[in-house]
Coordinates of C-alpha atoms (C1' of nucleotides) in Angstrom, one line a residue:
Chain A
X1 CA -9.7 -14.2 107.4
X2 CA -9.8 -12.4 110.8
X3 CA -6.4 -10.8 110.1
X4 CA -4.9 -9.1 113.0
X5 CA -5.2 -5.5 112.1
X6 CA -3.8 -3.9 115.2
X7 CA -5.0 -3.3 118.7
X8 CA -7.5 -0.8 117.7
X9 CA -9.5 -3.0 115.4
X10 CA -9.4 -5.8 117.8
X11 CA -10.6 -3.6 120.6
X12 CA -13.4 -2.4 118.4
X13 CA -14.9 -5.9 117.9
X14 CA -14.4 -6.6 121.5
X15 CA -16.2 -3.5 122.6
X16 CA -18.9 -4.1 120.1
X17 CA -19.4 -7.6 121.4
X18 CA -19.4 -6.4 125.0
X19 CA -22.1 -3.8 124.1
X20 CA -24.3 -6.5 122.5
X21 CA -23.8 -8.8 125.4
X22 CA -24.8 -6.2 127.9
X23 CA -27.7 -5.2 125.8
X24 CA -28.8 -8.8 125.5
X25 CA -28.6 -9.1 129.3
X26 CA -30.9 -6.0 129.8
X27 CA -33.2 -7.3 127.0
X28 CA -33.5 -10.6 128.8
X29 CA -34.0 -9.0 132.2
X30 CA -36.4 -6.2 131.3
X31 CA -37.6 -6.5 127.7
X32 CA -36.9 -4.5 124.6
X33 CA -38.8 -1.4 125.7
X34 CA -36.6 -0.9 128.8
X35 CA -33.4 -1.4 126.9
X36 CA -31.5 1.9 127.5
X37 CA -28.3 2.9 125.7
X38 CA -27.3 4.9 128.7
X39 CA -27.7 2.0 131.0
X40 CA -25.7 -0.2 128.7
X41 CA -22.9 2.4 128.6
X42 CA -23.1 2.9 132.3
X43 CA -22.8 -0.8 133.0
X44 CA -19.8 -1.0 130.7
X45 CA -18.1 1.9 132.4
X46 CA -18.2 4.2 129.5
X47 CA -20.1 7.4 128.8
X48 CA -23.2 7.2 126.6
X49 CA -21.9 9.3 123.8
X50 CA -19.0 6.9 123.3
X51 CA -21.5 4.1 122.5
X52 CA -22.6 5.9 119.4
X53 CA -19.2 5.1 117.9
X54 CA -20.3 1.5 117.7
X55 CA -24.0 1.7 117.0
X56 CA -25.4 4.8 115.3
X57 CA -28.7 4.6 117.2
X58 CA -30.7 2.6 119.6
X59 CA -32.6 1.0 116.7
X60 CA -29.4 -0.2 115.1
X61 CA -28.5 -1.9 118.4
X62 CA -31.9 -3.5 118.5
X63 CA -31.5 -4.6 114.9
X64 CA -28.2 -6.3 115.7
X65 CA -29.9 -8.1 118.6
X66 CA -32.8 -9.1 116.2
X67 CA -30.3 -10.6 113.7
X68 CA -28.6 -12.5 116.5
X69 CA -31.9 -13.8 117.8
X70 CA -32.9 -15.0 114.4
X71 CA -29.6 -16.7 114.1
X72 CA -30.0 -18.2 117.5
X73 CA -33.4 -19.7 117.0
X74 CA -32.4 -20.8 113.5
X75 CA -29.4 -22.6 114.9
X76 CA -31.5 -24.2 117.5
X77 CA -33.9 -25.5 114.8
X78 CA -31.0 -26.8 112.6
X79 CA -29.3 -28.5 115.5
X80 CA -32.5 -30.3 116.4
X81 CA -32.6 -31.7 112.9
X82 CA -28.9 -32.5 112.9
X83 CA -28.9 -34.4 116.2
X84 CA -32.1 -36.4 115.5
X85 CA -32.0 -39.8 114.1
X86 CA -32.2 -40.4 110.3
X87 CA -35.9 -40.9 109.5
X88 CA -36.6 -44.4 108.4
X89 CA -40.3 -44.3 107.5
X90 CA -43.3 -42.0 107.1
X91 CA -44.0 -41.9 110.8
X92 CA -40.4 -40.9 111.5
X93 CA -40.7 -37.8 109.3
X94 CA -43.7 -36.7 111.2
X95 CA -41.8 -37.3 114.4
X96 CA -38.9 -35.2 113.0
X97 CA -41.4 -32.4 112.3
X98 CA -42.7 -32.5 115.9
X99 CA -39.1 -32.6 117.3
X100 CA -38.3 -29.5 115.2
X101 CA -41.4 -27.7 116.5
X102 CA -40.5 -28.6 120.0
X103 CA -37.0 -27.3 119.6
X104 CA -38.3 -24.0 118.3
X105 CA -40.7 -23.8 121.2
X106 CA -38.0 -24.7 123.7
X107 CA -35.8 -21.9 122.4
X108 CA -38.8 -19.4 122.7
X109 CA -39.5 -20.4 126.3
X110 CA -35.8 -20.1 127.2
X111 CA -35.5 -16.7 125.5
X112 CA -38.9 -15.0 125.8
X113 CA -37.8 -11.5 125.3
X114 CA -35.7 -12.3 122.3
X115 CA -38.6 -14.2 120.9
X116 CA -40.9 -11.3 121.5
X117 CA -38.3 -9.1 119.7
X118 CA -38.5 -11.1 116.5
X119 CA -42.0 -12.6 116.6
X120 CA -43.9 -10.1 118.7
X121 CA -45.1 -6.7 117.5
X122 CA -42.5 -4.8 115.5
X123 CA -40.6 -2.3 117.5
X124 CA -41.2 1.5 117.3
X125 CA -39.3 2.6 114.3
X126 CA -39.7 -0.8 112.6
X127 CA -38.5 -1.3 109.1
X128 CA -36.9 -4.7 108.9
X129 CA -33.5 -4.1 107.3
X130 CA -32.1 -6.4 104.7
X131 CA -29.7 -7.9 107.2
X132 CA -32.6 -9.7 108.9
X133 CA -34.2 -11.5 106.0
X134 CA -31.5 -14.2 105.6
X135 CA -31.3 -15.2 109.3
X136 CA -35.0 -14.9 109.6
X137 CA -35.5 -17.6 107.0
X138 CA -33.5 -20.3 108.8
X139 CA -36.3 -21.7 110.8
X140 CA -38.5 -21.7 107.7
X141 CA -35.9 -23.5 105.8
X142 CA -35.5 -26.1 108.5
X143 CA -39.3 -26.7 108.3
X144 CA -39.0 -27.0 104.5
X145 CA -36.1 -29.5 104.7
X146 CA -38.1 -31.9 106.9
X147 CA -40.9 -31.9 104.4
X148 CA -38.5 -32.2 101.6
X149 CA -36.9 -35.3 103.1
X150 CA -40.3 -36.9 103.6
X151 CA -41.2 -36.1 100.0
X152 CA -38.0 -37.6 98.7
X153 CA -38.7 -40.9 100.5
X154 CA -42.2 -40.9 99.2
X155 CA -44.0 -40.6 102.5
X156 CA -46.0 -37.5 101.8
X157 CA -49.7 -37.2 101.1
X158 CA -51.1 -34.4 99.1
X159 CA -53.2 -31.9 101.0
X160 CA -56.3 -30.5 99.2
X161 CA -55.9 -27.3 97.3
X162 CA -58.7 -25.1 96.0
X163 CA -58.6 -23.9 92.5
X164 CA -58.5 -20.2 93.4
X165 CA -55.2 -20.6 95.3
X166 CA -53.4 -22.2 92.4
X167 CA -51.6 -19.0 91.2
X168 CA -50.4 -18.3 94.7
X169 CA -49.4 -21.9 95.2
X170 CA -47.2 -21.9 92.1
X171 CA -45.7 -18.6 93.1
X172 CA -44.9 -19.9 96.6
X173 CA -43.5 -23.1 95.2
X174 CA -41.2 -21.4 92.7
X175 CA -39.7 -19.1 95.3
X176 CA -39.6 -21.5 98.3
X177 CA -39.3 -25.1 97.2
X178 CA -39.6 -25.9 93.5
X179 CA -39.1 -29.5 94.2
X180 CA -42.2 -29.9 96.3
X181 CA -45.8 -30.2 95.2
X182 CA -47.6 -26.8 95.3
X183 CA -50.3 -28.2 97.6
X184 CA -47.7 -29.2 100.1
X185 CA -45.9 -25.9 99.9
X186 CA -49.2 -24.1 100.6
X187 CA -49.9 -26.3 103.6
X188 CA -46.3 -25.7 104.8
X189 CA -46.5 -22.0 104.5
X190 CA -49.8 -22.1 106.4
X191 CA -48.4 -24.3 109.1
X192 CA -45.5 -22.0 109.6
X193 CA -47.3 -19.0 111.1
X194 CA -49.7 -21.4 112.9
X195 CA -46.7 -23.0 114.7
X196 CA -45.6 -19.5 115.9
X197 CA -49.2 -18.7 116.8
X198 CA -49.2 -21.6 119.3
X199 CA -45.8 -20.5 120.7
X200 CA -46.8 -16.8 120.9
X201 CA -50.1 -17.5 122.7
X202 CA -48.3 -19.6 125.3
X203 CA -45.5 -17.1 125.7
X204 CA -47.6 -13.9 125.7
X205 CA -50.0 -15.2 128.4
X206 CA -53.0 -16.0 126.3
X207 CA -53.1 -19.6 127.6
X208 CA -53.2 -18.5 131.2
X209 CA -56.1 -20.2 133.0
X210 CA -56.9 -22.0 129.8
X211 CA -54.3 -24.6 128.7
X212 CA -52.5 -26.3 131.6
X213 CA -50.6 -29.2 130.2
X214 CA -48.8 -27.2 127.6
X215 CA -46.1 -29.7 126.6
X216 CA -48.7 -32.3 125.7
X217 CA -51.0 -29.8 124.1
X218 CA -48.2 -28.4 121.9
X219 CA -47.0 -31.8 120.9
X220 CA -50.5 -32.7 119.9
X221 CA -51.0 -29.5 117.9
X222 CA -47.6 -29.9 116.2
X223 CA -48.5 -33.4 115.2
X224 CA -51.8 -32.3 113.8
X225 CA -49.9 -29.6 111.8
X226 CA -47.6 -32.4 110.4
X227 CA -50.6 -34.4 109.4
X228 CA -52.1 -31.3 107.8
X229 CA -49.0 -31.0 105.6
X230 CA -49.2 -34.6 104.6
X231 CA -46.4 -35.9 106.8
X232 CA -46.8 -39.3 108.5
X233 CA -49.1 -40.6 105.9
X234 CA -48.9 -44.2 105.0
X235 CA -49.6 -43.3 101.4
X236 CA -51.3 -46.6 100.7
X237 CA -50.5 -47.9 97.2
X238 CA -49.0 -44.6 96.1
X239 CA -45.6 -44.9 94.6
X240 CA -42.9 -42.4 95.6
X241 CA -44.5 -39.1 94.6
X242 CA -43.3 -38.0 91.2
X243 CA -41.7 -34.7 91.5
X244 CA -44.3 -32.4 89.9
X245 CA -42.3 -29.4 88.9
X246 CA -44.2 -26.2 89.1
X247 CA -43.1 -24.9 85.7
X248 CA -46.0 -24.5 83.3
Chain B
X1 CA -78.3 4.4 136.0
X2 CA -76.1 7.3 134.9
X3 CA -77.7 9.7 137.3
X4 CA -76.8 13.3 136.7
X5 CA -74.6 14.0 139.6
X6 CA -73.7 17.6 138.7
X7 CA -71.4 19.2 136.2
X8 CA -68.2 17.9 137.8
X9 CA -69.1 14.2 137.5
X10 CA -70.2 14.7 134.0
X11 CA -67.1 16.6 133.1
X12 CA -65.0 13.8 134.5
X13 CA -66.4 11.1 132.2
X14 CA -66.2 13.5 129.3
X15 CA -62.5 14.3 130.0
X16 CA -61.7 10.6 130.6
X17 CA -63.3 9.8 127.2
X18 CA -61.4 12.6 125.5
X19 CA -58.1 11.4 126.9
X20 CA -58.8 7.8 125.7
X21 CA -59.8 9.1 122.3
X22 CA -56.7 11.2 121.9
X23 CA -54.6 8.3 123.2
X24 CA -56.2 6.0 120.7
X25 CA -55.4 8.5 118.0
X26 CA -51.8 8.6 118.9
X27 CA -51.7 4.8 119.3
X28 CA -53.1 4.3 115.8
X29 CA -50.7 6.9 114.4
X30 CA -47.5 6.0 116.0
X31 CA -47.9 2.8 118.0
X32 CA -47.9 2.0 121.6
X33 CA -44.3 2.7 122.3
X34 CA -44.6 6.3 121.1
X35 CA -47.7 7.0 123.1
X36 CA -46.9 9.9 125.4
X37 CA -48.9 11.1 128.3
X38 CA -47.5 14.6 127.8
X39 CA -48.4 14.6 124.2
X40 CA -51.9 13.5 124.9
X41 CA -52.3 16.3 127.6
X42 CA -50.7 18.8 125.2
X43 CA -53.2 18.0 122.5
X44 CA -56.0 18.3 124.9
X45 CA -54.8 21.7 126.1
X46 CA -54.1 20.6 129.6
X47 CA -50.9 20.2 131.5
X48 CA -49.5 16.7 131.9
X49 CA -49.9 16.6 135.7
X50 CA -53.6 17.2 135.4
X51 CA -53.9 13.9 133.4
X52 CA -52.8 11.9 136.4
X53 CA -56.2 12.8 138.0
X54 CA -57.8 10.5 135.4
X55 CA -55.2 7.8 134.9
X56 CA -52.7 7.0 137.7
X57 CA -50.0 6.0 135.2
X58 CA -49.2 5.5 131.6
X59 CA -49.7 1.8 132.0
X60 CA -53.2 2.3 133.3
X61 CA -54.1 4.3 130.2
X62 CA -52.7 1.5 128.1
X63 CA -54.7 -1.0 130.0
X64 CA -57.9 1.0 129.3
X65 CA -57.0 1.0 125.6
X66 CA -56.3 -2.8 125.8
X67 CA -59.7 -3.4 127.3
X68 CA -61.3 -1.3 124.6
X69 CA -59.4 -3.1 121.9
X70 CA -60.5 -6.5 123.1
X71 CA -64.1 -5.2 123.2
X72 CA -63.8 -3.8 119.7
X73 CA -62.4 -6.9 118.1
X74 CA -64.9 -9.0 120.1
X75 CA -67.8 -6.9 118.9
X76 CA -66.5 -7.2 115.3
X77 CA -66.5 -11.0 115.7
X78 CA -69.9 -11.1 117.2
X79 CA -71.4 -8.8 114.6
X80 CA -70.0 -11.0 111.9
X81 CA -71.9 -13.9 113.3
X82 CA -75.0 -11.9 113.9
X83 CA -75.3 -10.5 110.4
X84 CA -74.4 -13.7 108.6
X85 CA -77.2 -16.0 107.4
X86 CA -78.5 -18.8 109.6
X87 CA -76.5 -21.9 108.8
X88 CA -78.6 -24.5 106.9
X89 CA -76.1 -27.4 106.5
X90 CA -72.7 -28.7 107.4
X91 CA -71.0 -26.6 104.7
X92 CA -72.7 -23.5 106.0
X93 CA -71.2 -24.0 109.4
X94 CA -67.8 -24.1 107.9
X95 CA -68.6 -21.0 105.9
X96 CA -69.6 -19.3 109.1
X97 CA -66.3 -20.2 110.6
X98 CA -64.4 -18.7 107.7
X99 CA -66.5 -15.6 107.8
X100 CA -65.8 -15.2 111.4
X101 CA -62.1 -15.6 110.8
X102 CA -62.2 -13.1 108.0
X103 CA -64.0 -10.6 110.2
X104 CA -61.3 -10.9 112.9
X105 CA -58.6 -10.5 110.3
X106 CA -60.3 -7.5 108.8
X107 CA -60.5 -5.8 112.2
X108 CA -56.8 -6.5 112.7
X109 CA -55.9 -5.0 109.3
X110 CA -58.0 -2.0 110.1
X111 CA -56.5 -1.5 113.6
X112 CA -52.9 -2.8 113.3
X113 CA -51.6 -1.0 116.4
X114 CA -54.5 -1.9 118.6
X115 CA -54.1 -5.5 117.4
X116 CA -50.4 -5.4 118.2
X117 CA -51.3 -4.0 121.6
X118 CA -53.4 -7.0 122.5
X119 CA -51.9 -9.9 120.4
X120 CA -48.3 -8.7 120.1
X121 CA -45.6 -8.9 122.7
X122 CA -46.9 -7.7 126.0
X123 CA -45.8 -4.2 126.9
X124 CA -43.0 -3.4 129.4
X125 CA -43.9 -4.1 132.9
X126 CA -47.5 -5.0 132.4
X127 CA -49.3 -8.0 133.8
X128 CA -52.8 -8.4 132.3
X129 CA -55.2 -7.1 135.0
X130 CA -58.4 -8.9 135.8
X131 CA -60.4 -6.3 133.8
X132 CA -59.0 -7.7 130.5
X133 CA -59.9 -11.3 130.8
X134 CA -63.6 -11.0 130.1
X135 CA -63.3 -8.8 127.0
X136 CA -60.4 -10.9 125.9
X137 CA -62.6 -14.0 125.8
X138 CA -65.2 -12.6 123.4
X139 CA -63.5 -13.7 120.2
X140 CA -62.8 -17.1 121.6
X141 CA -66.5 -17.4 122.7
X142 CA -67.6 -16.5 119.2
X143 CA -65.4 -19.2 117.8
X144 CA -66.9 -21.7 120.3
X145 CA -70.4 -20.6 119.4
X146 CA -69.9 -21.4 115.7
X147 CA -68.7 -24.9 116.6
X148 CA -71.5 -25.4 119.1
X149 CA -74.1 -24.5 116.5
X150 CA -72.6 -27.0 114.1
X151 CA -72.5 -29.6 116.8
X152 CA -76.1 -29.1 117.7
X153 CA -77.2 -29.6 114.1
X154 CA -75.1 -32.7 114.0
X155 CA -72.7 -31.6 111.3
X156 CA -69.5 -32.1 113.2
X157 CA -66.9 -34.8 112.7
X158 CA -64.7 -35.9 115.5
X159 CA -61.0 -35.0 115.2
X160 CA -58.5 -37.6 116.4
X161 CA -57.3 -37.3 120.0
X162 CA -54.3 -39.0 121.5
X163 CA -54.6 -40.8 124.8
X164 CA -52.0 -38.7 126.6
X165 CA -54.1 -35.5 126.0
X166 CA -57.2 -36.9 127.6
X167 CA -56.8 -35.2 131.0
X168 CA -56.1 -31.8 129.4
X169 CA -59.0 -32.4 127.0
X170 CA -61.5 -32.9 129.8
X171 CA -60.2 -30.0 131.7
X172 CA -60.6 -27.7 128.7
X173 CA -64.0 -29.1 128.0
X174 CA -65.2 -28.5 131.5
X175 CA -64.0 -24.9 131.6
X176 CA -64.8 -23.9 128.1
X177 CA -67.7 -25.9 126.6
X178 CA -69.0 -28.8 128.5
X179 CA -71.6 -29.5 125.8
X180 CA -68.9 -30.2 123.2
X181 CA -66.9 -33.4 122.7
X182 CA -63.4 -33.1 124.2
X183 CA -61.7 -33.9 120.9
X184 CA -63.5 -31.0 119.3
X185 CA -62.6 -28.7 122.2
X186 CA -58.9 -29.5 121.8
X187 CA -59.0 -28.9 118.1
X188 CA -60.8 -25.6 118.7
X189 CA -58.3 -24.5 121.4
X190 CA -55.5 -25.3 119.0
X191 CA -57.1 -23.6 116.0
X192 CA -57.6 -20.4 118.1
X193 CA -53.9 -19.4 118.4
X194 CA -53.2 -20.7 114.9
X195 CA -55.8 -18.3 113.5
X196 CA -54.0 -15.4 115.3
X197 CA -50.7 -16.7 114.1
X198 CA -51.8 -16.3 110.6
X199 CA -53.0 -12.8 111.2
X200 CA -49.9 -11.8 113.2
X201 CA -47.5 -13.0 110.6
X202 CA -49.3 -11.0 107.9
X203 CA -49.6 -7.9 110.1
X204 CA -46.1 -8.0 111.5
X205 CA -44.4 -8.3 108.1
X206 CA -43.4 -12.0 108.2
X207 CA -45.3 -12.6 104.9
X208 CA -43.4 -9.8 103.1
X209 CA -41.9 -11.2 99.9
X210 CA -43.5 -14.6 100.7
X211 CA -47.3 -14.6 100.5
X212 CA -48.8 -12.3 97.9
X213 CA -52.5 -13.1 97.5
X214 CA -53.2 -12.9 101.2
X215 CA -56.9 -12.8 101.1
X216 CA -57.1 -16.1 99.2
X217 CA -54.3 -17.6 101.3
X218 CA -56.0 -16.7 104.6
X219 CA -59.4 -17.9 103.4
X220 CA -57.8 -21.2 102.5
X221 CA -56.0 -21.5 105.8
X222 CA -59.1 -20.6 107.7
X223 CA -61.1 -23.3 105.8
X224 CA -58.5 -25.8 106.6
X225 CA -58.7 -24.9 110.3
X226 CA -62.5 -25.4 110.1
X227 CA -61.9 -28.8 108.6
X228 CA -59.4 -29.6 111.3
X229 CA -62.0 -28.9 114.0
X230 CA -64.5 -31.1 112.2
X231 CA -66.6 -28.5 110.4
X232 CA -67.6 -29.3 106.9
X233 CA -64.9 -28.3 104.6
X234 CA -65.3 -26.0 101.6
X235 CA -64.5 -22.5 100.8
X236 CA -67.4 -20.1 101.5
X237 CA -69.3 -17.8 99.2
X238 CA -68.3 -19.9 96.2
X239 CA -70.4 -22.6 94.6
X240 CA -69.8 -25.9 96.2
X241 CA -66.3 -26.4 94.9
X242 CA -65.7 -30.0 95.7
X243 CA -62.5 -29.9 97.7
X244 CA -60.4 -32.9 97.5
X245 CA -60.4 -34.4 100.9
X246 CA -57.1 -35.8 102.1
X247 CA -57.2 -39.5 101.6
X248 CA -57.0 -41.3 104.9
Chain C
dC1 C1' -72.2 30.0 155.0
dA2 C1' -68.2 27.0 156.1
dT3 C1' -65.7 23.0 155.1
dT4 C1' -64.2 19.3 152.7
dT5 C1' -63.1 17.3 148.3
dT6 C1' -61.7 17.8 143.6
dC7 C1' -59.2 19.7 140.1
dG8 C1' -55.7 22.4 137.0
dA9 C1' -51.4 24.6 136.9
dG10 C1' -46.5 24.9 137.7
dA11 C1' -42.1 23.6 139.2
dG12 C1' -39.0 20.1 139.7
dC13 C1' -36.6 15.3 139.7
dA14 C1' -34.6 11.6 137.3
dC15 C1' -34.3 9.6 133.3
dT16 C1' -34.1 8.9 128.0
dG17 C1' -31.9 9.3 122.9
dC18 C1' -29.0 12.0 120.5
dT19 C1' -25.6 15.9 118.9
dC20 C1' -21.6 18.6 119.2
dT21 C1' -17.2 20.0 120.7
dT22 C1' -12.8 19.2 123.0
dG23 C1' -8.8 16.9 123.6
dC24 C1' -6.1 12.3 123.5
dT25 C1' -4.3 8.1 121.2
dT26 C1' -3.5 5.0 117.6
dT27 C1' -2.5 4.5 112.8
dG28 C1' -0.5 4.7 108.3
dG29 C1' 2.1 7.3 104.8
dA30 C1' 6.3 10.3 103.6
Chain D
dT1 C1' 11.4 8.4 112.1
dC2 C1' 8.1 12.1 112.2
dC3 C1' 3.5 14.0 111.4
dA4 C1' -0.9 14.6 109.7
dA5 C1' -5.1 12.0 109.6
dA6 C1' -8.3 9.2 111.5
dG7 C1' -10.5 7.0 115.6
dC8 C1' -11.9 7.4 120.0
dA9 C1' -13.7 8.7 125.0
dA10 C1' -15.5 12.3 127.6
dG11 C1' -18.4 16.1 128.8
dA12 C1' -21.9 19.5 128.2
dG13 C1' -26.1 20.3 126.4
dC14 C1' -30.9 19.9 124.0
dA15 C1' -35.5 18.2 123.8
dG16 C1' -38.2 15.0 125.3
dT17 C1' -40.3 11.5 128.8
dG18 C1' -43.0 9.6 133.3
dC19 C1' -44.1 11.0 137.6
dT20 C1' -44.4 13.7 142.2
dC21 C1' -45.3 17.6 144.9
dT22 C1' -47.3 21.9 146.2
dC23 C1' -50.5 25.6 145.8
dG24 C1' -54.6 28.2 144.7
dA25 C1' -59.3 28.1 142.8
dA26 C1' -63.6 25.9 142.1
dA27 C1' -67.3 22.8 143.1
dA28 C1' -69.8 19.7 146.1
dT29 C1' -71.3 18.8 150.8
dG30 C1' -72.6 19.6 155.6

DNA sequence: CATTTTCGAGAGCACTGCTCTTGCTTTGGA
DNA sequence: TCCAAAGCAAGAGCAGTGCTCTCGAAAATG
């Protein structure tokens, strides 16, 4: 409703935003470890103690930045799906997957320190607060939605699934995507960290002096991940996959 | 030749080792961000300025710990290969791959902060010095050696390789493993960060409230990676459970 | 034995996160 | 309209950090 509650309340959100902006600037410039409350306050022309009226501690400020970063990369992922063409065949679903992966990687390359903040090692006093779990799921949900669209149009092959993983597969399916086959959900949940492994290695310097043509390499790896999930399959002779519900 | 050059030289290596040990203790206890030169010196009964005779800066100390961590995880990987049975068939090569992955993951779970130091976000103003590149390659070399053994015994399928990745594939092959087919090298170099993506997500809390049976999930994902490279696919240690290969 | 090098100790600088107290300003109820 | 309550900025201060410099003692070297 954003009711106008007087100058004071308005000033508060403005100052809060200014603090986050300046903090994000320092984060992008120097990294999370060098982010200093005093420096932020100094840059904003206030004294450091005044900043504690807005964020009770440095960790709380970092948490706010983490939430924003999750939202930002999540929005980038969703926008990649929204702007892409409507898939018109099995191969198009795989292409959509690759496009989504590319958008996530592009965001990471454009915001390396924010990426490190959320997908790198957890910060000092790390205990992911509840606020972060919803924004953190946005990229995962985007990945799921691509696979779900493919499944609905019947262009999805079933990955193999060992017997000993069945319980976990049903658990994952129930909590993440009850409308998808468990074997697909397992492959999807496996592809998810592998995608970020590719991005992290590139971003954190592990590819230095190893992989040169990183765009092509990433596109290839993302396409292989799509294939691993069952995307892009011609599904010869298979009718639109009957939605096997995980319920027993 | 570790010639005895007097009490002073001997004391120096002893003190250096003691500093690293204590620093490693604090690293394991609190993480890299909380590692304090003064605290290390305090615990060792010396004054902080004396510590600078052994390590010119905090970053240099961290670099020493990084090198040690790379050596440690590399040794764990190599030892997993050394103690395992000699592979006697295509399936055994895949099992060796999974065992290797498991050993790397086990090391990571046992040394979370050291893992974060080398595979998490790079610390503040650090640029990986030359000293780290050789130890950093040990795990990668172990992965390569498994695939090489499989290739030599003929039990290796060729992964697909797009045309646009051919130049990069040959570059990678020339620098990493000239005796392996380029398509295999590409798949291997892709599997490498994906393996660490799986470990990092588990270790950094991304699997919380998502994946429960992590041992089984990891074993499955590692086996799929093996299959992706061309190694015979089946889960290790178990009787030849006939995995359903993806119809193609 | 004399000299050079090496080392530990201490003081000190500039910085950090954070707390507490002191006044000033805005706000909302009587 | 007035006044107490709440919100806020500022300053001082505490305990900690990485790092530099100087000084005196000890060891290695000639």
